[in-house]
mmCIF file of C-alpha atoms and ligand atoms in Angstrom:
data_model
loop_
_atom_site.group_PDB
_atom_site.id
_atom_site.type_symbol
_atom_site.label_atom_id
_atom_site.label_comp_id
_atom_site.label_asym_id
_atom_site.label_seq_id
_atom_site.Cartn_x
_atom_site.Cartn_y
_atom_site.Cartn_z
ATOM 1 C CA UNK A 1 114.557 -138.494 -42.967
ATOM 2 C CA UNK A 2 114.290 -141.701 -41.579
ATOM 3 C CA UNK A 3 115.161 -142.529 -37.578
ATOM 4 C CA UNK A 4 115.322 -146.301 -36.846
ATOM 5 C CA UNK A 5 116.090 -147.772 -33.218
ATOM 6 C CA UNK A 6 118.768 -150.225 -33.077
ATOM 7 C CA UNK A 7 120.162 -151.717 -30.760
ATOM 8 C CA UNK A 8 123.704 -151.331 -30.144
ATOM 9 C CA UNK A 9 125.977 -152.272 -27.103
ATOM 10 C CA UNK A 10 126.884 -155.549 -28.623
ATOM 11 C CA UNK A 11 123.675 -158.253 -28.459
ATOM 12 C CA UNK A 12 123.893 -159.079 -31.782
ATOM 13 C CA UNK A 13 120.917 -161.142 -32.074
ATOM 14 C CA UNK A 14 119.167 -157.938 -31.373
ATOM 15 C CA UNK A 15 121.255 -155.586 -33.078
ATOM 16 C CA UNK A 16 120.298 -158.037 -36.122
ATOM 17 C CA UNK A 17 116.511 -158.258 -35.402
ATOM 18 C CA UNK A 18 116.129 -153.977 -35.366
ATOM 19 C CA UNK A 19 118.068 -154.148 -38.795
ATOM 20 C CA UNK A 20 115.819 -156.238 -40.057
ATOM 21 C CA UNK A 21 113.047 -154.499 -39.032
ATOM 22 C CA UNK A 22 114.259 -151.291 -40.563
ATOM 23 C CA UNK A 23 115.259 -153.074 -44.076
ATOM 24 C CA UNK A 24 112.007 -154.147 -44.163
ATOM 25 C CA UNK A 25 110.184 -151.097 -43.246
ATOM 26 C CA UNK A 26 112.782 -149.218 -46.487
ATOM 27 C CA UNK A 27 111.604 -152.289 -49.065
ATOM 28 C CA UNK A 28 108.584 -153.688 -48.754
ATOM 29 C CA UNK A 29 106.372 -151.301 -50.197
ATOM 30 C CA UNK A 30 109.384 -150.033 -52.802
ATOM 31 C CA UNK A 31 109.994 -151.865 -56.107
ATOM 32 C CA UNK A 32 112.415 -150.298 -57.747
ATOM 33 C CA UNK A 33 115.761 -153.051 -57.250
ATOM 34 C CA UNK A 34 119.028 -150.533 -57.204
ATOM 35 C CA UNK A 35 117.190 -148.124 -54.544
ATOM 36 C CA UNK A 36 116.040 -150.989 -52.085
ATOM 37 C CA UNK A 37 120.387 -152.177 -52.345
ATOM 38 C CA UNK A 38 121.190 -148.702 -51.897
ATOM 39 C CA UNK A 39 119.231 -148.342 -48.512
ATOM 40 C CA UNK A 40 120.228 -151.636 -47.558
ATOM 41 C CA UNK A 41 123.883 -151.044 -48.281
ATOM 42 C CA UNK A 42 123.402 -147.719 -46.449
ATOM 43 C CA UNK A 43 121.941 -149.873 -43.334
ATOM 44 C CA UNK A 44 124.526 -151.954 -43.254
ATOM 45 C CA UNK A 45 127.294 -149.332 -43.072
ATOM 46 C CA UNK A 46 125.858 -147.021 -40.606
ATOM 47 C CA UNK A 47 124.803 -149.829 -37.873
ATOM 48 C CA UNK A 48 127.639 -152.927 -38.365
ATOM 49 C CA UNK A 49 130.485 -151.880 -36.392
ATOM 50 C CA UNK A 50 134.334 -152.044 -37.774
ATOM 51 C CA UNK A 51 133.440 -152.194 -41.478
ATOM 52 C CA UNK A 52 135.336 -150.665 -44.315
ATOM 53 C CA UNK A 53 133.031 -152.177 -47.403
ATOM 54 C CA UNK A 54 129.409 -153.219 -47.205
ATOM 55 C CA UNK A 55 127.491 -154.150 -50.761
ATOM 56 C CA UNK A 56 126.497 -155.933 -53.611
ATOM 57 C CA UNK A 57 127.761 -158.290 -56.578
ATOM 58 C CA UNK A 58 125.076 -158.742 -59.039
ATOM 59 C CA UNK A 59 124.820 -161.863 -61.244
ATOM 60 C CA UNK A 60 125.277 -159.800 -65.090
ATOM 61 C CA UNK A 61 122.575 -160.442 -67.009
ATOM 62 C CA UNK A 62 124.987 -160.182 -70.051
ATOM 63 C CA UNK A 63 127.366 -162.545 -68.702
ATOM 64 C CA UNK A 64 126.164 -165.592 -66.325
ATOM 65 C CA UNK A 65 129.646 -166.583 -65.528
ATOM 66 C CA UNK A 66 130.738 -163.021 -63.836
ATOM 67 C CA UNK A 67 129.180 -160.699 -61.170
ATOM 68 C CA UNK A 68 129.179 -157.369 -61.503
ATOM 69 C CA UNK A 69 129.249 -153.813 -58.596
ATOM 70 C CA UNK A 70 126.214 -152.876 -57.435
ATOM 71 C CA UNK A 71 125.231 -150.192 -54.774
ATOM 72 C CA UNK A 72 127.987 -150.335 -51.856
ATOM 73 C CA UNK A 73 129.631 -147.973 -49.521
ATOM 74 C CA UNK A 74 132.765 -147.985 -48.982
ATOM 75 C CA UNK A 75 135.959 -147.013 -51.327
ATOM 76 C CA UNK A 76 135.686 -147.709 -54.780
ATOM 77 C CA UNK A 77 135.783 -151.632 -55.802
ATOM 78 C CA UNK A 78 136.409 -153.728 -58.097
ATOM 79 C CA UNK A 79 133.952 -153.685 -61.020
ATOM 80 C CA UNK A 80 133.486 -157.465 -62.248
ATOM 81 C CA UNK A 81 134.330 -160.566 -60.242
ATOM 82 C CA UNK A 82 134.571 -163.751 -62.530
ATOM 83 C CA UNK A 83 132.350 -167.109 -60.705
ATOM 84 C CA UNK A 84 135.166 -168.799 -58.664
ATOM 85 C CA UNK A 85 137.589 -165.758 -58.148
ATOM 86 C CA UNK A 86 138.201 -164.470 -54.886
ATOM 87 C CA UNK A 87 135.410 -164.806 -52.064
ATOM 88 C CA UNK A 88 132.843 -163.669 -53.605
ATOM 89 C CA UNK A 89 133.454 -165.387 -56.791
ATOM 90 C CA UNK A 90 133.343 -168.816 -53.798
ATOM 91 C CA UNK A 91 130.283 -167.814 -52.295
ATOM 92 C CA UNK A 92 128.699 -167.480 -56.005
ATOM 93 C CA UNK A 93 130.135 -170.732 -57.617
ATOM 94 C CA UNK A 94 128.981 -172.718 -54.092
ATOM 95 C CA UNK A 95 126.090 -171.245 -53.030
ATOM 96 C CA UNK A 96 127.123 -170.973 -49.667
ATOM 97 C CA UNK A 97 128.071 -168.328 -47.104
ATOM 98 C CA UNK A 98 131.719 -167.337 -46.813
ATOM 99 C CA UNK A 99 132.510 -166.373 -43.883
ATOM 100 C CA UNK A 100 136.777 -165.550 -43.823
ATOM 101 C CA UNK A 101 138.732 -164.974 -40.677
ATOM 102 C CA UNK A 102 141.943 -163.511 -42.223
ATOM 103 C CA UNK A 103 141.590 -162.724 -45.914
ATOM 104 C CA UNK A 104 145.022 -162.877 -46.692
ATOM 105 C CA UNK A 105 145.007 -166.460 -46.230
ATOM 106 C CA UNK A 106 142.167 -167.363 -48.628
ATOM 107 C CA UNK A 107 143.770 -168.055 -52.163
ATOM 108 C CA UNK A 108 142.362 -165.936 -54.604
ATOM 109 C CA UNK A 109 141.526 -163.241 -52.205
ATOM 110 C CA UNK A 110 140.793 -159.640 -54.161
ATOM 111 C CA UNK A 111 141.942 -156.893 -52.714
ATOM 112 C CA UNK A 112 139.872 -154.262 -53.320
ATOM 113 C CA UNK A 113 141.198 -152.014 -50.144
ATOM 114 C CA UNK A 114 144.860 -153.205 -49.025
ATOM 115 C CA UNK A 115 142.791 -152.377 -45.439
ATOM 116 C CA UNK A 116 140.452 -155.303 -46.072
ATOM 117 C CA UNK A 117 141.266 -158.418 -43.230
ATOM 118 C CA UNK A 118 138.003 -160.402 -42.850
ATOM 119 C CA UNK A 119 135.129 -160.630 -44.894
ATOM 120 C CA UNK A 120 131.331 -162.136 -45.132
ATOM 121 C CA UNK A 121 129.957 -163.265 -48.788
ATOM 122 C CA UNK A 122 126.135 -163.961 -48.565
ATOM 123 C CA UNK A 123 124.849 -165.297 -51.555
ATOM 124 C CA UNK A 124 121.694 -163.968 -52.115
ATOM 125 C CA UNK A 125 119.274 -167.168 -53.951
ATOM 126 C CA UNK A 126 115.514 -166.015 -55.513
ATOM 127 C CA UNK A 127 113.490 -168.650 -56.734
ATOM 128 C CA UNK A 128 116.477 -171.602 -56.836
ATOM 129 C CA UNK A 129 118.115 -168.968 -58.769
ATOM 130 C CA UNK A 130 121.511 -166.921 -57.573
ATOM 131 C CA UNK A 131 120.436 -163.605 -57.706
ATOM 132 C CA UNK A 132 124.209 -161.548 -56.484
ATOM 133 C CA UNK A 133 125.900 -161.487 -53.451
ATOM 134 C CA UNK A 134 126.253 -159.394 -49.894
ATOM 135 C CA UNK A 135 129.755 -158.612 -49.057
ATOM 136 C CA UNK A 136 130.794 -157.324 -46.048
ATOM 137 C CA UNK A 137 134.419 -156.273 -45.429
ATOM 138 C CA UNK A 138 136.530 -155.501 -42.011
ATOM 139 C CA UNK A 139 139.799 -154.418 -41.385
ATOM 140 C CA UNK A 140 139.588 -156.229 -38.106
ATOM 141 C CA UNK A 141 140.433 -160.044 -38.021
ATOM 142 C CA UNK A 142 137.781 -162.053 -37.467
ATOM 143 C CA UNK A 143 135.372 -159.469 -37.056
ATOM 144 C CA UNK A 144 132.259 -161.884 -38.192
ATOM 145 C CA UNK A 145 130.911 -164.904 -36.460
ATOM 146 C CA UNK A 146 127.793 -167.622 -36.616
ATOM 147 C CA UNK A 147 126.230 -164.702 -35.041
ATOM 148 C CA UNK A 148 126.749 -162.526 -38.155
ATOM 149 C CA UNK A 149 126.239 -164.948 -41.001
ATOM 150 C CA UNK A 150 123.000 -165.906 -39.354
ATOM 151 C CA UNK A 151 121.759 -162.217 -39.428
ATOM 152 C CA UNK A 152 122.804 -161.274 -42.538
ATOM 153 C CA UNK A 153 121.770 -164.936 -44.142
ATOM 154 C CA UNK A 154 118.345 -164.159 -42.290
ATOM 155 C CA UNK A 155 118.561 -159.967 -43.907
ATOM 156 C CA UNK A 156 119.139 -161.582 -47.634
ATOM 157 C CA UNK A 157 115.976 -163.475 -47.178
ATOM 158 C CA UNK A 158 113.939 -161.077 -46.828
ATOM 159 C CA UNK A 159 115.918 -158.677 -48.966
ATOM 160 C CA UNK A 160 116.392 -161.070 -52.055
ATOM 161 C CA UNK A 161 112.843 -161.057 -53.568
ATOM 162 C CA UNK A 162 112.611 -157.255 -53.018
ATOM 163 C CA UNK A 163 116.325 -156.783 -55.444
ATOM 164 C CA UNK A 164 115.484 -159.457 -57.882
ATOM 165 C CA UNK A 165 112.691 -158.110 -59.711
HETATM 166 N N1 LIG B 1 137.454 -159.097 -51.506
HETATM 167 C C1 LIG B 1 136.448 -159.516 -52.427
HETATM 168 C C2 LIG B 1 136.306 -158.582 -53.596
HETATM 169 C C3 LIG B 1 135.280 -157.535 -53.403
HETATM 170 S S1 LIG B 1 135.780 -156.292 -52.415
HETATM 171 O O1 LIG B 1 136.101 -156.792 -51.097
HETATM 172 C C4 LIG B 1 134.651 -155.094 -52.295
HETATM 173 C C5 LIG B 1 136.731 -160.936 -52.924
HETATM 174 O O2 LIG B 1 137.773 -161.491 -52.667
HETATM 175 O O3 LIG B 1 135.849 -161.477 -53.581
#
């Protein structure tokens, strides 16, 4: 069993600095890709408050235009998101961090849970090269902010050579 300390009671920047400390600990001496996105997805769900979806997209090897489910928790999702399509799809066409407000206004929006209102696409980039994306979904508006995309950006950094192999 593993006990981490993390710090709740809303300081983000610390709540953000334990989780990384704990995804690193789970990782760095494990090389085996799906398990290190399974503990991180696990991470991710027990300590972020107000989520109903935290996971991975993975580029598919077999197709270089689509991304493809990897470990999550959460309900059951979508299986293959085509480049472009919905915010995830964004985040892996641009490169850049999504971070959504309200969902329902972003064209193209998948709806993988009807509960689903905001939503934070990290794409996760390993050697110049997109690797997948993190996606993190809350049935609270607005639930992420700078403070969020710049601890999960700063979690995929670390976490992206440690998936990619
Ligand atoms: N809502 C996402 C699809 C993935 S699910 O949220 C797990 C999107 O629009 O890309």
């Amino acid at each position: 069993m593993f006990m981490f300390d993390i710090a709740g009671g809303g300081d983000k920047a610390a709540l953000y600095r334990d989780l990384g400390r704990a995804l690193d600990a789970l990782t760095a001496d494990e090389p085996d890709a799906i398990a290190n996105m399974a503990n991180a997805a696990a991470l991710l769900w027990e300590y972020l408050p107000e989520l109903n979806w935290a996971g991975f997209y993975r580029v598919d090897p077999r197709r270089a235009d689509e991304l493809v489910l990897g470990p999550f928790q959460g309900k059951a999702a979508c299986i293959r998101i085509a480049f472009g399509k919905g915010v995830c799809g964004a985040a892996a066409v641009t490169g850049t961090t999504q971070r959504i407000a309200d969902v329902h206004a972003f064209p193209g929006h998948i709806a993988c849970d009807a509960a689903s209102a905001s939503e934070l696409v990290v794409p996760i980039m390993v050697a110049g090269r997109l690797f997948g994306v993190l996606d993190l979904d809350s049935p609270v508006p607005g639930r992420f902010d700078a403070a969020d995309q710049a601890g999960c950006e700063a979690l995929v950094a670390m976490l992206g050579p440690r998936i990619a192999g």
